[in-house]
Coordinates of C-alpha atoms (C1' of nucleotides) in Angstrom, one line a residue:
Chain A
M1 CA 166.4 195.3 87.3
D2 CA 167.4 191.9 86.0
S3 CA 170.8 191.8 84.5
K4 CA 169.5 189.7 81.6
Y5 CA 167.4 192.6 80.5
T6 CA 170.1 195.2 80.6
F7 CA 172.5 192.9 78.8
A8 CA 170.1 192.6 75.9
L9 CA 169.3 196.3 76.1
R10 CA 173.0 197.1 75.8
K11 CA 173.5 195.0 72.7
I12 CA 170.5 196.8 71.1
A13 CA 171.9 200.2 72.1
L14 CA 175.3 199.3 70.6
L15 CA 173.5 198.7 67.3
G16 CA 172.0 202.2 67.5
G17 CA 168.7 201.4 69.2
I18 CA 168.9 204.6 71.2
E19 CA 168.8 207.0 68.3
D20 CA 166.3 205.2 66.1
Y21 CA 164.8 201.9 65.2
V22 CA 167.3 199.2 64.3
V23 CA 166.5 196.2 62.1
L24 CA 167.2 193.2 64.4
S25 CA 165.9 189.7 63.9
S26 CA 165.5 187.4 66.9
R27 CA 168.2 185.2 65.4
E28 CA 170.7 188.1 65.2
L29 CA 169.9 189.1 68.8
G30 CA 170.3 185.4 69.8
D31 CA 173.7 185.3 68.2
A32 CA 174.8 188.5 70.0
L33 CA 173.5 187.2 73.3
E34 CA 174.8 183.7 72.7
M35 CA 171.4 182.1 72.9
S36 CA 168.9 180.5 70.6
Q37 CA 166.5 182.3 68.3
Q38 CA 163.6 181.1 70.4
S39 CA 165.0 182.5 73.6
A40 CA 166.0 185.8 72.0
S41 CA 162.4 186.1 70.7
K42 CA 161.2 185.5 74.3
R43 CA 163.6 188.1 75.6
I44 CA 162.3 190.6 73.2
L45 CA 158.7 189.9 74.4
E46 CA 159.9 190.4 78.0
L47 CA 161.6 193.7 77.1
L48 CA 158.4 194.8 75.4
D49 CA 156.4 193.7 78.5
E50 CA 158.7 195.8 80.7
K51 CA 158.3 198.7 78.3
L52 CA 162.1 198.9 77.9
I53 CA 161.8 198.7 74.1
I54 CA 159.2 199.4 71.5
R55 CA 158.9 197.4 68.3
D56 CA 157.7 197.8 64.8
L57 CA 156.8 194.3 63.7
G58 CA 157.1 194.6 59.9
A59 CA 156.3 192.0 57.3
R60 CA 159.8 190.6 57.0
K61 CA 162.0 191.9 59.9
Q62 CA 161.1 193.6 63.1
R63 CA 162.6 197.0 64.0
I64 CA 163.4 197.7 67.6
K65 CA 164.1 200.9 69.5
L66 CA 164.7 201.6 73.2
T67 CA 162.1 203.5 75.2
Q68 CA 163.0 206.4 77.5
K69 CA 162.7 203.9 80.4
G70 CA 165.2 201.5 78.6
I71 CA 167.6 204.4 78.0
E72 CA 167.4 205.4 81.7
E73 CA 168.1 201.9 82.7
L74 CA 171.3 201.8 80.7
K75 CA 172.3 205.3 81.9
Q76 CA 172.0 204.1 85.5
E77 CA 174.4 201.2 84.8
Y78 CA 176.7 203.6 82.9
G79 CA 176.7 205.8 86.1
E80 CA 177.7 202.8 88.1
Y81 CA 180.7 202.2 85.8
R82 CA 181.7 205.8 86.0
R83 CA 181.6 205.7 89.7
I84 CA 183.8 202.6 89.6
F85 CA 186.4 203.9 87.1
E86 CA 186.2 207.7 87.2
I87 CA 185.1 209.2 90.3
S88 CA 187.7 210.8 92.6
D89 CA 185.3 211.5 95.4
Q90 CA 183.6 214.7 94.2
I91 CA 182.0 215.9 91.0
T92 CA 182.1 219.5 90.0
L93 CA 179.0 221.0 88.4
H94 CA 179.0 224.3 86.6
G95 CA 175.9 226.4 86.0
A96 CA 174.1 229.7 86.3
I97 CA 171.6 230.9 89.0
A98 CA 168.0 230.9 87.9
D99 CA 164.8 232.4 89.2
G100 CA 163.1 230.1 91.7
M101 CA 159.3 230.1 91.5
G102 CA 159.0 230.2 95.3
E103 CA 158.1 226.5 95.3
G104 CA 161.4 225.6 96.8
R105 CA 160.7 227.8 99.7
Y106 CA 157.3 226.2 100.2
Y107 CA 158.7 222.7 100.3
V108 CA 161.8 223.3 102.4
C109 CA 159.6 225.0 105.1
Q110 CA 157.5 221.8 105.6
M111 CA 158.5 220.4 109.0
G112 CA 158.5 216.9 107.5
Y113 CA 161.4 217.9 105.3
M114 CA 163.1 220.4 107.6
A115 CA 163.6 217.8 110.4
Q116 CA 165.2 215.3 108.0
F117 CA 167.5 217.9 106.6
E118 CA 168.7 218.9 110.0
E119 CA 169.3 215.2 111.0
K120 CA 170.8 214.0 107.8
L121 CA 172.7 217.0 106.5
G122 CA 173.8 218.4 109.9
F123 CA 172.4 221.8 109.3
R124 CA 169.0 223.6 109.4
P125 CA 168.4 225.0 105.9
Y126 CA 167.7 228.6 105.2
E127 CA 164.0 228.8 104.3
G128 CA 164.3 228.7 100.5
T129 CA 166.3 227.1 97.8
L130 CA 168.8 228.3 95.2
N131 CA 167.9 227.1 91.6
V132 CA 170.8 226.5 89.3
V133 CA 170.7 225.7 85.6
V134 CA 173.4 223.2 85.0
D135 CA 175.6 223.7 81.9
R136 CA 174.8 221.4 79.0
E137 CA 178.2 219.7 79.1
D138 CA 177.7 218.9 82.8
V139 CA 174.2 217.4 82.6
S140 CA 175.6 213.9 82.2
K141 CA 177.3 214.3 85.6
L142 CA 173.8 214.5 87.1
D143 CA 173.3 210.9 86.1
I144 CA 176.4 209.9 88.1
I145 CA 175.1 211.9 91.1
R146 CA 171.7 210.2 90.7
S147 CA 173.4 206.8 90.8
A148 CA 175.3 207.7 94.0
P149 CA 173.6 206.8 97.3
G150 CA 173.3 210.3 99.0
E151 CA 171.1 210.9 101.9
A152 CA 167.5 209.6 101.6
I153 CA 164.8 212.2 102.4
T154 CA 161.6 210.2 102.8
G155 CA 158.2 211.5 101.7
F156 CA 155.2 212.1 104.0
T157 CA 151.6 213.2 104.0
Q158 CA 150.5 216.3 105.8
D159 CA 147.0 217.9 105.8
G160 CA 145.9 215.4 103.2
R161 CA 148.7 216.5 100.8
S162 CA 151.5 214.1 99.9
F163 CA 155.1 215.3 99.8
G164 CA 157.4 213.0 97.7
G165 CA 160.8 211.7 98.7
A166 CA 164.1 213.0 97.5
I167 CA 167.8 212.3 97.7
A168 CA 170.1 215.0 99.2
H169 CA 173.7 215.1 98.0
K170 CA 176.1 217.0 100.3
S171 CA 177.9 219.6 98.4
K172 CA 180.0 222.7 98.7
I173 CA 179.9 226.1 97.0
R174 CA 183.0 228.2 97.5
N175 CA 183.7 226.0 100.6
I176 CA 180.2 226.6 102.1
E177 CA 178.4 223.5 103.0
C178 CA 175.2 222.9 101.2
A179 CA 173.3 220.0 99.5
I180 CA 171.6 219.5 96.2
I181 CA 168.2 218.0 96.3
I182 CA 167.1 215.5 93.7
P183 CA 163.4 214.6 94.0
E184 CA 162.5 211.0 93.5
R185 CA 161.0 210.2 90.1
S186 CA 161.4 213.8 88.9
H187 CA 161.4 214.4 85.2
Y188 CA 165.1 214.7 84.6
D189 CA 166.0 218.2 83.8
N190 CA 169.0 220.5 84.0
V191 CA 167.8 222.6 87.0
I192 CA 168.9 221.6 90.5
E193 CA 167.7 222.9 93.8
I194 CA 170.3 223.7 96.5
V195 CA 169.6 224.0 100.2
C196 CA 172.0 225.7 102.6
Q197 CA 172.2 226.9 106.1
Y198 CA 172.7 230.4 104.9
H199 CA 171.0 232.7 102.4
L200 CA 173.4 231.9 99.5
R201 CA 172.4 234.9 97.4
R202 CA 173.2 237.3 100.2
T203 CA 176.2 235.4 101.7
L204 CA 177.9 235.0 98.3
S205 CA 176.6 238.3 96.9
I206 CA 175.2 236.5 93.8
G207 CA 172.1 236.8 91.8
N208 CA 170.3 235.6 88.7
G209 CA 172.5 234.6 85.8
D210 CA 175.7 234.6 87.9
R211 CA 177.9 231.5 87.3
L212 CA 178.5 229.0 90.0
E213 CA 180.7 226.0 90.7
I214 CA 179.2 223.3 92.9
K215 CA 181.3 220.5 94.3
V216 CA 179.1 217.4 95.0
K217 CA 180.3 214.6 97.2
V218 CA 179.8 211.2 95.8
Chain B
M1 CA 180.8 186.4 79.6
D2 CA 177.7 185.7 81.5
S3 CA 175.8 188.8 82.5
K4 CA 175.2 187.3 86.0
Y5 CA 178.9 187.3 86.6
T6 CA 179.5 190.9 85.6
F7 CA 176.5 192.0 87.5
A8 CA 178.0 190.6 90.7
L9 CA 181.4 191.9 89.8
R10 CA 180.0 195.4 89.4
K11 CA 178.5 195.4 92.9
I12 CA 181.7 194.2 94.4
A13 CA 183.6 196.9 92.5
L14 CA 181.2 199.6 93.7
L15 CA 182.1 198.6 97.2
G16 CA 185.8 199.1 96.5
G17 CA 186.8 195.6 95.4
I18 CA 189.1 197.0 92.7
E19 CA 191.4 198.8 95.0
D20 CA 191.6 196.3 97.8
Y21 CA 189.8 193.5 99.6
V22 CA 186.3 194.4 100.8
V23 CA 184.5 192.7 103.7
L24 CA 181.4 191.2 102.1
S25 CA 179.3 188.4 103.5
S26 CA 177.3 186.2 101.2
R27 CA 174.1 187.6 102.8
E28 CA 175.1 191.2 102.0
L29 CA 175.9 190.3 98.4
G30 CA 172.6 188.4 98.2
D31 CA 170.8 191.6 99.3
A32 CA 172.7 193.7 96.7
L33 CA 171.9 191.2 94.0
E34 CA 168.3 190.6 95.2
M35 CA 168.9 186.9 95.8
S36 CA 169.2 184.5 98.7
Q37 CA 172.3 184.1 100.8
Q38 CA 172.7 180.6 99.5
S39 CA 172.7 181.7 95.9
A40 CA 175.1 184.6 96.6
S41 CA 177.4 182.1 98.2
K42 CA 177.2 179.9 95.1
R43 CA 177.8 183.0 92.9
I44 CA 181.0 183.8 94.8
L45 CA 182.2 180.2 94.3
E46 CA 181.5 180.6 90.6
L47 CA 183.4 183.9 90.4
L48 CA 186.3 182.2 92.2
D49 CA 186.2 179.3 89.8
E50 CA 186.3 181.7 86.8
K51 CA 189.2 183.5 88.5
L52 CA 187.3 186.8 88.4
I53 CA 187.8 187.4 92.2
I54 CA 190.1 186.2 94.9
R55 CA 189.0 185.6 98.4
D56 CA 190.4 185.7 101.9
L57 CA 188.1 183.4 103.9
G58 CA 188.7 184.6 107.4
A59 CA 187.2 183.3 110.6
R60 CA 184.2 185.5 110.7
K61 CA 183.7 187.3 107.4
Q62 CA 185.2 186.7 104.0
R63 CA 187.1 189.5 102.2
I64 CA 186.8 189.7 98.4
K65 CA 188.9 191.5 95.8
L66 CA 188.7 191.5 92.0
T67 CA 191.5 189.9 90.0
Q68 CA 193.0 191.6 87.0
K69 CA 190.8 189.4 84.8
G70 CA 187.7 190.6 86.7
I71 CA 188.7 194.2 86.3
E72 CA 189.3 193.8 82.6
E73 CA 185.9 192.2 82.3
L74 CA 184.3 195.3 83.8
K75 CA 186.4 197.7 81.8
Q76 CA 185.2 196.0 78.7
E77 CA 181.6 196.6 79.7
Y78 CA 182.5 200.2 80.6
G79 CA 183.9 200.6 77.1
E80 CA 180.6 199.4 75.6
Y81 CA 178.7 202.0 77.7
R82 CA 181.1 204.8 76.6
R83 CA 180.6 203.7 73.0
I84 CA 176.9 204.0 73.6
F85 CA 176.8 207.3 75.4
E86 CA 179.9 209.2 74.5
I87 CA 181.5 208.4 71.3
S88 CA 181.1 211.0 68.6
D89 CA 182.8 208.9 65.9
Q90 CA 186.4 209.6 66.8
I91 CA 188.7 209.6 69.8
T92 CA 191.7 211.9 70.0
L93 CA 194.8 210.5 71.6
H94 CA 197.7 212.6 72.7
G95 CA 201.2 211.4 73.2
A96 CA 204.9 211.7 72.4
I97 CA 207.0 209.9 69.8
A98 CA 209.2 207.2 71.3
D99 CA 212.1 205.1 70.0
G100 CA 211.1 202.0 68.2
M101 CA 213.2 198.9 68.7
G102 CA 213.1 198.1 65.1
E103 CA 210.7 195.3 65.9
G104 CA 207.8 197.1 64.3
R105 CA 209.7 197.2 61.1
Y106 CA 210.3 193.5 61.2
Y107 CA 206.7 192.7 61.7
V108 CA 205.2 195.1 59.2
C109 CA 207.5 193.7 56.5
Q110 CA 206.1 190.2 56.8
M111 CA 204.1 189.5 53.7
G112 CA 201.3 187.9 55.8
Y113 CA 200.7 191.2 57.5
M114 CA 201.5 193.6 54.6
A115 CA 198.9 192.0 52.3
Q116 CA 196.2 192.3 55.0
F117 CA 197.1 196.0 55.7
E118 CA 196.8 196.8 52.0
E119 CA 193.5 195.1 51.7
K120 CA 191.9 196.2 54.9
L121 CA 193.3 199.7 55.4
G122 CA 193.5 200.7 51.7
F123 CA 197.2 201.5 51.7
R124 CA 200.5 199.7 51.7
P125 CA 202.4 200.8 54.8
Y126 CA 205.8 202.3 54.9
E127 CA 208.1 199.5 56.1
G128 CA 208.3 200.6 59.7
T129 CA 206.1 201.8 62.6
L130 CA 205.9 204.9 64.6
N131 CA 205.8 204.3 68.4
V132 CA 203.9 206.7 70.5
V133 CA 203.7 206.9 74.3
V134 CA 200.2 207.8 75.1
D135 CA 199.6 210.5 77.8
R136 CA 198.6 209.1 81.1
E137 CA 195.2 210.9 81.0
D138 CA 194.4 209.4 77.6
V139 CA 195.3 205.8 78.5
S140 CA 191.6 205.0 79.4
K141 CA 190.7 206.0 75.9
L142 CA 192.7 203.0 74.7
D143 CA 190.2 200.8 76.5
I144 CA 187.4 202.3 74.4
I145 CA 189.4 201.8 71.2
R146 CA 190.0 198.2 72.2
S147 CA 186.3 197.6 72.6
A148 CA 185.6 199.0 69.1
P149 CA 185.5 196.6 66.2
G150 CA 188.3 197.9 64.0
E151 CA 189.9 195.9 61.2
A152 CA 190.9 192.4 62.2
I153 CA 194.4 191.4 61.1
T154 CA 194.7 187.6 61.4
G155 CA 197.7 185.8 62.6
F156 CA 199.7 183.3 60.5
T157 CA 202.7 181.0 60.6
Q158 CA 205.7 181.4 58.4
D159 CA 209.0 179.5 58.4
G160 CA 207.9 177.7 61.6
R161 CA 207.4 181.0 63.4
S162 CA 203.9 182.1 64.4
F163 CA 202.8 185.7 64.1
G164 CA 199.9 186.8 66.2
G165 CA 196.7 188.6 65.2
A166 CA 196.0 192.2 65.8
I167 CA 193.3 194.8 65.4
A168 CA 194.0 197.9 63.2
H169 CA 192.1 201.1 63.9
K170 CA 192.0 203.6 61.1
S171 CA 193.3 206.9 62.3
K172 CA 194.6 210.3 61.1
I173 CA 197.6 212.4 62.2
R174 CA 197.3 215.9 60.9
N175 CA 194.9 214.7 58.3
I176 CA 197.3 211.9 57.0
E177 CA 195.7 208.5 56.9
C178 CA 197.3 205.9 59.1
A179 CA 196.2 203.2 61.6
I180 CA 197.1 202.2 65.1
I181 CA 197.8 198.5 65.6
I182 CA 196.7 196.8 68.7
P183 CA 198.1 193.2 69.0
E184 CA 195.7 190.6 70.3
R185 CA 196.3 189.5 73.9
S186 CA 199.0 192.1 74.3
H187 CA 199.9 193.2 77.8
Y188 CA 198.0 196.5 78.0
D189 CA 200.5 199.3 78.0
N190 CA 200.6 202.9 77.0
V191 CA 202.7 202.6 73.8
I192 CA 200.9 202.2 70.5
E193 CA 202.3 201.4 67.1
I194 CA 201.2 203.3 64.1
V195 CA 201.5 202.3 60.4
C196 CA 201.2 204.7 57.6
Q197 CA 201.7 204.8 53.8
Y198 CA 204.4 207.4 54.3
H199 CA 207.5 207.7 56.5
L200 CA 205.8 209.8 59.2
R201 CA 209.0 211.1 60.8
R202 CA 210.1 212.5 57.5
T203 CA 206.8 213.6 56.1
L204 CA 205.8 215.5 59.3
S205 CA 209.3 216.4 60.2
I206 CA 209.0 214.9 63.6
G207 CA 211.3 213.0 65.9
N208 CA 211.7 211.4 69.3
G209 CA 209.9 213.3 72.1
D210 CA 207.8 215.4 69.8
R211 CA 204.1 215.6 70.8
L212 CA 201.4 214.3 68.5
E213 CA 197.6 214.2 68.2
I214 CA 196.1 211.0 66.7
K215 CA 192.4 210.9 65.8
V216 CA 191.2 207.3 65.9
K217 CA 188.0 206.3 64.1
V218 CA 185.6 204.2 66.2
Chain C
dA1 C1' 177.5 184.9 113.3
dT2 C1' 179.3 182.9 109.3
dT3 C1' 179.9 179.6 104.6
dA4 C1' 178.1 176.2 101.9
dC5 C1' 176.1 171.5 101.4
dT6 C1' 171.8 168.7 99.8
dA7 C1' 167.2 168.3 98.1
dG8 C1' 163.2 169.9 95.9
dT9 C1' 161.1 173.1 92.8
dA10 C1' 160.3 176.9 89.7
dG11 C1' 161.8 179.0 85.8
dA12 C1' 164.8 179.4 81.7
dC13 C1' 166.2 177.3 77.7
dG14 C1' 166.1 175.1 73.1
dA15 C1' 163.9 171.6 69.8
dG16 C1' 160.2 171.1 67.0
dT17 C1' 156.9 173.4 64.6
dA18 C1' 152.9 176.5 63.2
dA19 C1' 151.6 180.6 61.0
Chain D
dT1 C1' 162.6 183.6 55.2
dT2 C1' 160.4 185.6 59.5
dT3 C1' 158.1 185.4 64.8
dA4 C1' 156.7 182.9 68.6
dC5 C1' 153.9 178.9 70.3
dT6 C1' 154.2 174.3 73.1
dC7 C1' 156.6 171.1 75.6
dG8 C1' 160.4 168.4 77.6
dT9 C1' 164.8 168.9 79.9
dC10 C1' 167.9 170.9 82.7
dT11 C1' 169.7 174.5 85.0
dA12 C1' 169.4 177.9 88.8
dC13 C1' 167.3 179.1 92.7
dT14 C1' 165.7 178.8 97.6
dA15 C1' 164.7 176.3 102.0
dG16 C1' 166.5 173.5 105.4
dT17 C1' 170.4 172.6 107.7
dA18 C1' 175.4 171.2 109.0
dA19 C1' 179.7 172.8 110.3

DNA sequence: ATTACTAGTAGACGAGTAA
DNA sequence: TTTACTCGTCTACTAGTAA
């Protein structure tokens, strides 16, 4: 993403463009970005083109609001700053165990994934995943984790079905090695999937609703 | 500050350029910034020129490190992001009361300041300041406060002496209105000066070493 | 391998201005 | 007042290349 775009997005966000439309003329934006009214007008058209903002072009002044894509873009940069200034090497997530739908099991068992897990995580996962609902106050930590490099798990096609890529982040639960799997272009939610060499429910004697602390390496 | 510069600074910081020198060729930086080796080399020269980085140009690969100015630049942007994504309207600082040197009293009593406090804060300060040593874990909150607009107190010259400008941030201590004063271009430290309509030590029955909670409006 | 110069070019910017 | 077009200039980039 071009830094010119996020720079403009940030100024709009500071004026409240994340919550709601803000009245912002191209001259005002130009002043904030230290550029001419003409260039600011052009920048706004570019941001619209990239679908980073939406606009309500009223009779007198336009009103501008960030799109979800625009907000994600800023969150990504915010995550980078948090990694620069905050991160100590690990992030601790808190959450509760949730029911899996059996989907995790299906995916993990695919050879295309299994081989990569073994190579990149250093263990062969138990054939299933543990689903954890992350506490509301820790959801923003997921953004930091998403912005960390992690281990890339590449997608593949098998029997005419395509399996998407993901990023695995090495983690520990009560000192047991595991990894949280974040699918590429997933809809951000507060449920994470965990793979581990062992059957975590049995090994840790835990079940649905039990609270858990996950230390994610970043 | 040009967004091109902070974009490059951020990538260098992510590689550890805040703590120490990082080995970073112009080609590697070019890849990270999605530009050519030639342009990255030019960018590095510009950053050096702006004194945002320092460099150790070894025989094979150069080593780069952010200067204090470069770090401050990133912190400022980080503060903007925190204002976008975190701030609820107030920041709570914790600290302990420290001995003033009587300097605060001298400055506050200057008419040039007193009149501005009265106009911009809505109260006439007691003729003295309360010095508070901010807890180590809250020092980063000062960066956020510094990046918030606040009330500008302009400098002036009197009797041939010049008095610098400052930013006042309206605050409350145990629901009593006050303001923390941050001098312009001060050396960042962990001691803040507080002005208040009342004599805080007497009104709150507090003294040196007592702990305090300050709610700063942002 | 590096870094970084020069030269040529594409793109960004602002002035003027229309709607 | 607005937004945003065209157009000329000038900056910023990359390719080629030297050291």
